[in-house]
Amino acid sequence: MKILTYEKIDSTNDEAKRLAKQGVPEWTVVVADRQTKGRGRLGRRWHSDSGGLYLSVILRPPLRTGELFPLTLLMAVATVRTIRGLFNLEAMVKWPNDIVFGGKKLGGVLVETDRQAVIAGIGLNVNNDHFPEEIQKETISLKTILGSKSDPGKIVEVFVQEAKKLYQHFLKKGSDLLIEEWQLFSDLSHPWVKVSTPAKTYEGRILRLGSKGELIIKIADGKIKKFYSGEVTKVR
Ligand code: BT5
């Protein structure tokens, strides 16, 4: 495993893609202190000030495109394990790709594919604690929670160990353990949710996660629906 660190980069996912094209081995990790073009899903912006952790892992899993979804959950679970292990904080997951603390977003996962590799990107607010006005309320960083700075290098080290363990288990034995751990780390105390997809918004009750990591909801008219992407918000 090789960790490449940058003071500044456009996006660690883009750098990982460039490196994948050059044929670097699996588990090459790209880490940056800030990004100029950090992104989330659907082209959304990921605010990437200095002091945050921006990390991408290059993977070459022997899986078809349709089998990759659990990798998003895997990276989120590895991140939560890392935060809980290092800081004893009750970090949680929010389906499909958020890392949250006290209901606020602490980090996010963006898994992308291209012909050469699968790129798993993780953004985590570590020592950065300024966010744009419009997301300030829903956002948090480790520095705000802990009241002091943390060592991003240590977080990377533990994260990679956790992610590797989960990955090897997932490839050998499938996603059962991952899904179980996901449910354990997931705040399902408000199981009534809205799931918004680009096409439509549904309302219903979360039943569980399926074996591929899909969210299974009983929607208001009683039908069961499976989601592989979407935004989940609680219904009060
Ligand atoms: C995500 O997208 O949560 C995935 C974020 C992945 C970022 C990593 S950083 C390393 C790698 N390189 C990249 O270029 N990306 C990956 P999504 O679920 O679409 O959430 C995006 C939304 O989160 C935005 O629209 C904002 O509302 C909010 N947001 C933006 N920056 C944030 C931040 N630093 N902390 C918390 N929330 C943020």
mmCIF file of C-alpha atoms and ligand atoms in Angstrom:
data_model
loop_
_atom_site.group_PDB
_atom_site.id
_atom_site.type_symbol
_atom_site.label_atom_id
_atom_site.label_comp_id
_atom_site.label_asym_id
_atom_site.label_seq_id
_atom_site.Cartn_x
_atom_site.Cartn_y
_atom_site.Cartn_z
ATOM 1 C CA MET A 1 0.000 0.000 0.000
ATOM 2 C CA LYS A 2 1.241 3.445 -0.899
ATOM 3 C CA ILE A 3 -0.071 6.743 0.483
ATOM 4 C CA LEU A 4 0.499 9.807 -1.699
ATOM 5 C CA THR A 5 -0.062 13.105 0.081
ATOM 6 C CA TYR A 6 -0.706 16.489 -1.511
ATOM 7 C CA GLU A 7 -0.991 19.879 0.040
ATOM 8 C CA LYS A 8 -3.512 20.901 -2.635
ATOM 9 C CA ILE A 9 -5.210 19.009 -5.463
ATOM 10 C CA ASP A 10 -8.252 19.510 -7.729
ATOM 11 C CA SER A 11 -10.023 16.398 -6.409
ATOM 12 C CA THR A 12 -8.400 13.329 -4.857
ATOM 13 C CA ASN A 13 -10.864 11.211 -6.872
ATOM 14 C CA ASP A 14 -9.582 12.805 -10.100
ATOM 15 C CA GLU A 15 -5.959 12.304 -9.088
ATOM 16 C CA ALA A 16 -6.750 8.680 -8.215
ATOM 17 C CA LYS A 17 -8.289 8.219 -11.676
ATOM 18 C CA ARG A 18 -5.181 9.649 -13.339
ATOM 19 C CA LEU A 19 -2.985 7.330 -11.288
ATOM 20 C CA ALA A 20 -5.220 4.336 -12.036
ATOM 21 C CA LYS A 21 -4.738 5.009 -15.743
ATOM 22 C CA GLN A 22 -0.987 4.752 -15.186
ATOM 23 C CA GLY A 23 -1.555 1.294 -13.691
ATOM 24 C CA VAL A 24 -0.715 1.924 -10.027
ATOM 25 C CA PRO A 25 -1.548 -1.006 -7.729
ATOM 26 C CA GLU A 26 -4.739 -1.478 -5.777
ATOM 27 C CA TRP A 27 -4.810 0.290 -2.395
ATOM 28 C CA THR A 28 -2.822 3.218 -3.630
ATOM 29 C CA VAL A 29 -4.232 6.020 -1.490
ATOM 30 C CA VAL A 30 -4.362 9.706 -2.409
ATOM 31 C CA VAL A 31 -4.669 12.199 0.459
ATOM 32 C CA ALA A 32 -4.923 15.991 0.274
ATOM 33 C CA ASP A 33 -5.108 18.795 2.816
ATOM 34 C CA ARG A 34 -7.418 20.783 0.540
ATOM 35 C CA GLN A 35 -9.215 20.419 -2.779
ATOM 36 C CA THR A 36 -10.018 23.072 -5.336
ATOM 37 C CA LYS A 37 -12.722 20.998 -7.065
ATOM 38 C CA GLY A 38 -13.968 18.605 -4.402
ATOM 39 C CA ARG A 39 -17.287 17.081 -5.365
ATOM 40 C CA GLY A 40 -20.144 15.083 -3.971
ATOM 41 C CA ARG A 41 -22.762 13.037 -5.764
ATOM 42 C CA LEU A 42 -24.583 14.399 -8.824
ATOM 43 C CA GLY A 43 -21.908 17.036 -9.356
ATOM 44 C CA ARG A 44 -22.590 18.725 -6.009
ATOM 45 C CA ARG A 45 -19.767 20.663 -4.439
ATOM 46 C CA TRP A 46 -17.760 19.284 -1.510
ATOM 47 C CA HIS A 47 -16.317 22.143 0.532
ATOM 48 C CA SER A 48 -12.694 21.275 0.940
ATOM 49 C CA ASP A 49 -10.899 23.877 3.027
ATOM 50 C CA SER A 50 -7.463 23.239 4.418
ATOM 51 C CA GLY A 51 -7.522 21.041 7.539
ATOM 52 C CA GLY A 52 -10.151 18.587 6.298
ATOM 53 C CA LEU A 53 -9.329 15.070 5.225
ATOM 54 C CA TYR A 54 -9.797 14.314 1.536
ATOM 55 C CA LEU A 55 -8.875 10.791 0.632
ATOM 56 C CA SER A 56 -9.311 8.417 -2.305
ATOM 57 C CA VAL A 57 -8.493 4.726 -2.543
ATOM 58 C CA ILE A 58 -7.853 2.952 -5.841
ATOM 59 C CA LEU A 59 -9.489 -0.468 -5.945
ATOM 60 C CA ARG A 60 -9.774 -3.136 -8.597
ATOM 61 C CA PRO A 61 -12.448 -5.435 -7.209
ATOM 62 C CA PRO A 62 -13.341 -8.532 -9.239
ATOM 63 C CA LEU A 63 -16.975 -7.385 -9.381
ATOM 64 C CA ARG A 64 -19.435 -6.253 -12.012
ATOM 65 C CA THR A 65 -20.790 -2.696 -11.994
ATOM 66 C CA GLY A 66 -24.067 -3.846 -10.448
ATOM 67 C CA GLU A 67 -22.216 -5.398 -7.516
ATOM 68 C CA LEU A 68 -20.323 -2.296 -6.403
ATOM 69 C CA PHE A 69 -22.954 -0.555 -4.312
ATOM 70 C CA PRO A 70 -21.882 -2.151 -0.988
ATOM 71 C CA LEU A 71 -18.499 -0.431 -1.385
ATOM 72 C CA THR A 72 -20.133 2.885 -0.486
ATOM 73 C CA LEU A 73 -21.503 1.355 2.705
ATOM 74 C CA LEU A 74 -18.158 -0.320 3.351
ATOM 75 C CA MET A 75 -16.260 2.978 3.207
ATOM 76 C CA ALA A 76 -18.808 4.659 5.471
ATOM 77 C CA VAL A 77 -18.611 1.807 8.001
ATOM 78 C CA ALA A 78 -14.774 1.932 7.908
ATOM 79 C CA THR A 79 -14.907 5.677 8.575
ATOM 80 C CA VAL A 80 -17.306 5.256 11.495
ATOM 81 C CA ARG A 81 -15.175 2.451 12.968
ATOM 82 C CA THR A 82 -12.153 4.755 12.710
ATOM 83 C CA ILE A 83 -13.839 7.698 14.439
ATOM 84 C CA ARG A 84 -15.304 5.499 17.167
ATOM 85 C CA GLY A 85 -11.979 3.726 17.703
ATOM 86 C CA LEU A 86 -9.755 6.792 17.790
ATOM 87 C CA PHE A 87 -12.016 9.330 19.479
ATOM 88 C CA ASN A 88 -14.685 7.300 21.234
ATOM 89 C CA LEU A 89 -17.366 9.345 19.474
ATOM 90 C CA GLU A 90 -20.781 8.017 18.510
ATOM 91 C CA ALA A 91 -20.413 8.682 14.807
ATOM 92 C CA MET A 92 -23.265 7.221 12.776
ATOM 93 C CA VAL A 93 -24.043 6.411 9.159
ATOM 94 C CA LYS A 94 -26.906 7.800 7.164
ATOM 95 C CA TRP A 95 -27.893 5.924 4.063
ATOM 96 C CA PRO A 96 -26.395 5.824 1.556
ATOM 97 C CA ASN A 97 -23.164 7.792 1.971
ATOM 98 C CA ASP A 98 -23.191 10.183 4.921
ATOM 99 C CA ILE A 99 -21.164 10.104 8.120
ATOM 100 C CA VAL A 100 -23.047 12.005 10.802
ATOM 101 C CA PHE A 101 -22.640 13.069 14.413
ATOM 102 C CA GLY A 102 -25.558 14.383 16.436
ATOM 103 C CA GLY A 103 -27.573 14.536 13.217
ATOM 104 C CA LYS A 104 -25.012 16.788 11.494
ATOM 105 C CA LYS A 105 -22.884 15.861 8.520
ATOM 106 C CA LEU A 106 -19.299 15.096 9.431
ATOM 107 C CA GLY A 107 -18.282 13.406 6.195
ATOM 108 C CA GLY A 108 -19.369 11.749 2.993
ATOM 109 C CA VAL A 109 -18.402 8.953 0.619
ATOM 110 C CA LEU A 110 -18.254 9.142 -3.169
ATOM 111 C CA VAL A 111 -17.520 5.895 -5.029
ATOM 112 C CA GLU A 112 -16.861 6.330 -8.743
ATOM 113 C CA THR A 113 -15.863 3.909 -11.462
ATOM 114 C CA ASP A 114 -13.961 4.195 -14.659
ATOM 115 C CA ARG A 115 -12.530 1.595 -16.973
ATOM 116 C CA GLN A 116 -9.333 1.202 -14.996
ATOM 117 C CA ALA A 117 -10.534 1.061 -11.414
ATOM 118 C CA VAL A 118 -13.052 1.826 -8.740
ATOM 119 C CA ILE A 119 -12.236 5.000 -6.837
ATOM 120 C CA ALA A 120 -13.554 5.325 -3.293
ATOM 121 C CA GLY A 121 -13.422 8.913 -2.069
ATOM 122 C CA ILE A 122 -13.998 10.001 1.514
ATOM 123 C CA GLY A 123 -14.288 13.537 2.781
ATOM 124 C CA LEU A 124 -14.151 14.125 6.536
ATOM 125 C CA ASN A 125 -14.272 17.425 8.406
ATOM 126 C CA VAL A 126 -11.323 17.166 10.761
ATOM 127 C CA ASN A 127 -9.621 20.480 11.632
ATOM 128 C CA ASN A 128 -11.666 22.605 9.218
ATOM 129 C CA ASP A 129 -14.605 24.267 10.934
ATOM 130 C CA HIS A 130 -15.836 26.992 8.585
ATOM 131 C CA PHE A 131 -18.625 26.141 6.206
ATOM 132 C CA PRO A 132 -20.764 28.234 3.888
ATOM 133 C CA GLU A 133 -23.787 29.815 5.509
ATOM 134 C CA GLU A 134 -26.283 27.608 3.662
ATOM 135 C CA ILE A 135 -24.873 24.364 5.113
ATOM 136 C CA GLN A 136 -23.447 25.650 8.408
ATOM 137 C CA LYS A 137 -26.375 24.350 10.476
ATOM 138 C CA GLU A 138 -26.263 20.781 9.152
ATOM 139 C CA THR A 139 -22.495 20.460 9.224
ATOM 140 C CA ILE A 140 -19.934 19.601 11.888
ATOM 141 C CA SER A 141 -16.230 18.834 12.223
ATOM 142 C CA LEU A 142 -14.139 16.770 14.632
ATOM 143 C CA LYS A 143 -12.482 19.965 15.840
ATOM 144 C CA THR A 144 -15.839 21.411 16.898
ATOM 145 C CA ILE A 145 -16.870 18.177 18.617
ATOM 146 C CA LEU A 146 -13.557 17.544 20.376
ATOM 147 C CA GLY A 147 -12.562 21.148 20.991
ATOM 148 C CA SER A 148 -9.081 20.467 19.667
ATOM 149 C CA LYS A 149 -7.216 19.468 16.532
ATOM 150 C CA SER A 150 -6.618 15.864 15.470
ATOM 151 C CA ASP A 151 -3.892 14.246 13.413
ATOM 152 C CA PRO A 152 -5.256 13.481 9.918
ATOM 153 C CA GLY A 153 -2.327 11.089 9.302
ATOM 154 C CA LYS A 154 -3.427 8.868 12.177
ATOM 155 C CA ILE A 155 -7.001 8.877 10.855
ATOM 156 C CA VAL A 156 -5.776 7.779 7.417
ATOM 157 C CA GLU A 157 -3.692 4.977 8.918
ATOM 158 C CA VAL A 158 -6.557 3.527 10.966
ATOM 159 C CA PHE A 159 -9.090 4.080 8.187
ATOM 160 C CA VAL A 160 -7.025 2.130 5.655
ATOM 161 C CA GLN A 161 -6.634 -0.781 8.102
ATOM 162 C CA GLU A 162 -10.373 -0.867 8.778
ATOM 163 C CA ALA A 163 -11.326 -0.517 5.120
ATOM 164 C CA LYS A 164 -8.933 -3.303 4.094
ATOM 165 C CA LYS A 165 -10.338 -5.709 6.680
ATOM 166 C CA LEU A 166 -13.906 -5.016 5.587
ATOM 167 C CA TYR A 167 -12.975 -5.230 1.891
ATOM 168 C CA GLN A 168 -11.249 -8.599 2.192
ATOM 169 C CA HIS A 169 -14.179 -9.969 4.166
ATOM 170 C CA PHE A 170 -16.678 -8.547 1.668
ATOM 171 C CA LEU A 171 -14.886 -10.114 -1.318
ATOM 172 C CA LYS A 172 -14.610 -13.524 0.392
ATOM 173 C CA LYS A 173 -17.897 -13.746 2.237
ATOM 174 C CA GLY A 174 -20.248 -11.150 0.757
ATOM 175 C CA SER A 175 -22.004 -8.221 2.341
ATOM 176 C CA ASP A 176 -23.900 -9.781 5.304
ATOM 177 C CA LEU A 177 -21.535 -8.596 8.047
ATOM 178 C CA LEU A 178 -21.265 -5.187 6.453
ATOM 179 C CA ILE A 179 -25.019 -4.741 6.325
ATOM 180 C CA GLU A 180 -25.329 -5.872 9.942
ATOM 181 C CA GLU A 181 -22.717 -3.381 11.095
ATOM 182 C CA TRP A 182 -24.295 -0.689 8.974
ATOM 183 C CA GLN A 183 -27.645 -1.228 10.737
ATOM 184 C CA LEU A 184 -25.883 -1.047 14.097
ATOM 185 C CA PHE A 185 -24.317 2.318 13.221
ATOM 186 C CA SER A 186 -27.475 3.654 11.653
ATOM 187 C CA ASP A 187 -29.895 5.960 13.409
ATOM 188 C CA LEU A 188 -33.227 4.310 12.717
ATOM 189 C CA SER A 189 -35.040 5.918 15.628
ATOM 190 C CA HIS A 190 -37.129 7.847 13.088
ATOM 191 C CA PRO A 191 -37.972 5.125 10.621
ATOM 192 C CA TRP A 192 -40.503 7.328 8.776
ATOM 193 C CA VAL A 193 -38.664 8.972 5.941
ATOM 194 C CA LYS A 194 -38.895 10.678 2.605
ATOM 195 C CA VAL A 195 -36.674 9.315 -0.129
ATOM 196 C CA SER A 196 -36.093 11.729 -2.983
ATOM 197 C CA THR A 197 -34.832 10.506 -6.315
ATOM 198 C CA PRO A 198 -34.357 12.762 -9.343
ATOM 199 C CA ALA A 199 -37.655 11.406 -10.683
ATOM 200 C CA LYS A 200 -39.902 11.311 -7.637
ATOM 201 C CA THR A 201 -40.183 11.596 -3.851
ATOM 202 C CA TYR A 202 -41.553 8.700 -1.831
ATOM 203 C CA GLU A 203 -42.655 8.564 1.778
ATOM 204 C CA GLY A 204 -42.704 5.463 3.926
ATOM 205 C CA ARG A 205 -41.165 3.389 6.662
ATOM 206 C CA ILE A 206 -37.634 1.961 6.555
ATOM 207 C CA LEU A 207 -37.789 -1.808 6.886
ATOM 208 C CA ARG A 208 -34.122 -2.732 6.530
ATOM 209 C CA LEU A 209 -31.186 -2.864 4.144
ATOM 210 C CA GLY A 210 -31.103 -5.579 1.501
ATOM 211 C CA SER A 211 -28.082 -7.782 0.794
ATOM 212 C CA LYS A 212 -26.814 -5.382 -1.878
ATOM 213 C CA GLY A 213 -27.016 -2.426 0.500
ATOM 214 C CA GLU A 214 -30.277 -1.167 -0.963
ATOM 215 C CA LEU A 215 -32.718 0.632 1.313
ATOM 216 C CA ILE A 216 -36.012 -1.251 1.600
ATOM 217 C CA ILE A 217 -39.015 0.949 2.346
ATOM 218 C CA LYS A 218 -42.680 0.215 2.828
ATOM 219 C CA ILE A 219 -44.197 3.177 1.048
ATOM 220 C CA ALA A 220 -47.406 4.830 2.065
ATOM 221 C CA ASP A 221 -49.626 2.795 -0.247
ATOM 222 C CA GLY A 222 -48.265 -0.419 1.319
ATOM 223 C CA LYS A 223 -45.967 -1.387 -1.541
ATOM 224 C CA ILE A 224 -42.368 -2.408 -0.838
ATOM 225 C CA LYS A 225 -39.766 -0.432 -2.729
ATOM 226 C CA LYS A 226 -36.002 -0.809 -3.011
ATOM 227 C CA PHE A 227 -33.680 2.176 -3.433
ATOM 228 C CA TYR A 228 -30.096 2.147 -4.662
ATOM 229 C CA SER A 229 -29.687 5.913 -4.499
ATOM 230 C CA GLY A 230 -31.538 8.950 -3.257
ATOM 231 C CA GLU A 231 -31.700 11.488 -0.451
ATOM 232 C CA VAL A 232 -33.246 10.380 2.807
ATOM 233 C CA THR A 233 -34.887 12.865 5.169
ATOM 234 C CA LYS A 234 -36.741 12.147 8.370
ATOM 235 C CA VAL A 235 -40.456 12.775 8.548
ATOM 236 C CA ARG A 236 -41.444 14.191 11.874
HETATM 237 C C1 BT5 B 1 -21.058 13.377 -0.469
HETATM 238 O O1 BT5 B 1 -21.850 13.831 -1.499
HETATM 239 O O2 BT5 B 1 -21.338 13.438 0.700
HETATM 240 C C2 BT5 B 1 -19.716 12.785 -0.924
HETATM 241 C C3 BT5 B 1 -18.546 13.667 -0.577
HETATM 242 C C4 BT5 B 1 -17.252 13.037 -0.998
HETATM 243 C C5 BT5 B 1 -16.093 13.984 -0.878
HETATM 244 C C6 BT5 B 1 -14.786 13.285 -1.105
HETATM 245 S S1 BT5 B 1 -13.437 14.246 -0.637
HETATM 246 C C7 BT5 B 1 -12.348 13.142 -1.362
HETATM 247 C C8 BT5 B 1 -12.985 12.738 -2.682
HETATM 248 N N1 BT5 B 1 -12.660 13.681 -3.729
HETATM 249 C C9 BT5 B 1 -13.748 14.349 -4.164
HETATM 250 O O3 BT5 B 1 -13.748 15.244 -5.058
HETATM 251 N N2 BT5 B 1 -14.836 13.905 -3.508
HETATM 252 C C10 BT5 B 1 -14.504 12.874 -2.558
HETATM 253 P P1 BT5 B 1 -23.374 14.229 -1.352
HETATM 254 O O4 BT5 B 1 -24.138 13.197 -0.618
HETATM 255 O O5 BT5 B 1 -23.813 14.577 -2.725
HETATM 256 O O6 BT5 B 1 -23.353 15.518 -0.432
HETATM 257 C C11 BT5 B 1 -22.978 16.766 -0.929
HETATM 258 C C12 BT5 B 1 -23.632 17.816 -0.038
HETATM 259 O O7 BT5 B 1 -23.019 17.812 1.266
HETATM 260 C C13 BT5 B 1 -23.466 19.231 -0.548
HETATM 261 O O8 BT5 B 1 -24.469 19.559 -1.467
HETATM 262 C C14 BT5 B 1 -23.570 20.057 0.737
HETATM 263 O O9 BT5 B 1 -24.916 20.234 1.119
HETATM 264 C C15 BT5 B 1 -22.941 19.150 1.774
HETATM 265 N N3 BT5 B 1 -21.521 19.464 1.984
HETATM 266 C C16 BT5 B 1 -20.614 20.000 1.135
HETATM 267 N N4 BT5 B 1 -19.407 20.072 1.684
HETATM 268 C C17 BT5 B 1 -19.512 19.592 2.933
HETATM 269 C C18 BT5 B 1 -18.605 19.413 3.992
HETATM 270 N N5 BT5 B 1 -17.312 19.715 3.911
HETATM 271 N N6 BT5 B 1 -19.088 18.859 5.138
HETATM 272 C C19 BT5 B 1 -20.385 18.502 5.283
HETATM 273 N N7 BT5 B 1 -21.298 18.675 4.313
HETATM 274 C C20 BT5 B 1 -20.864 19.207 3.144
#
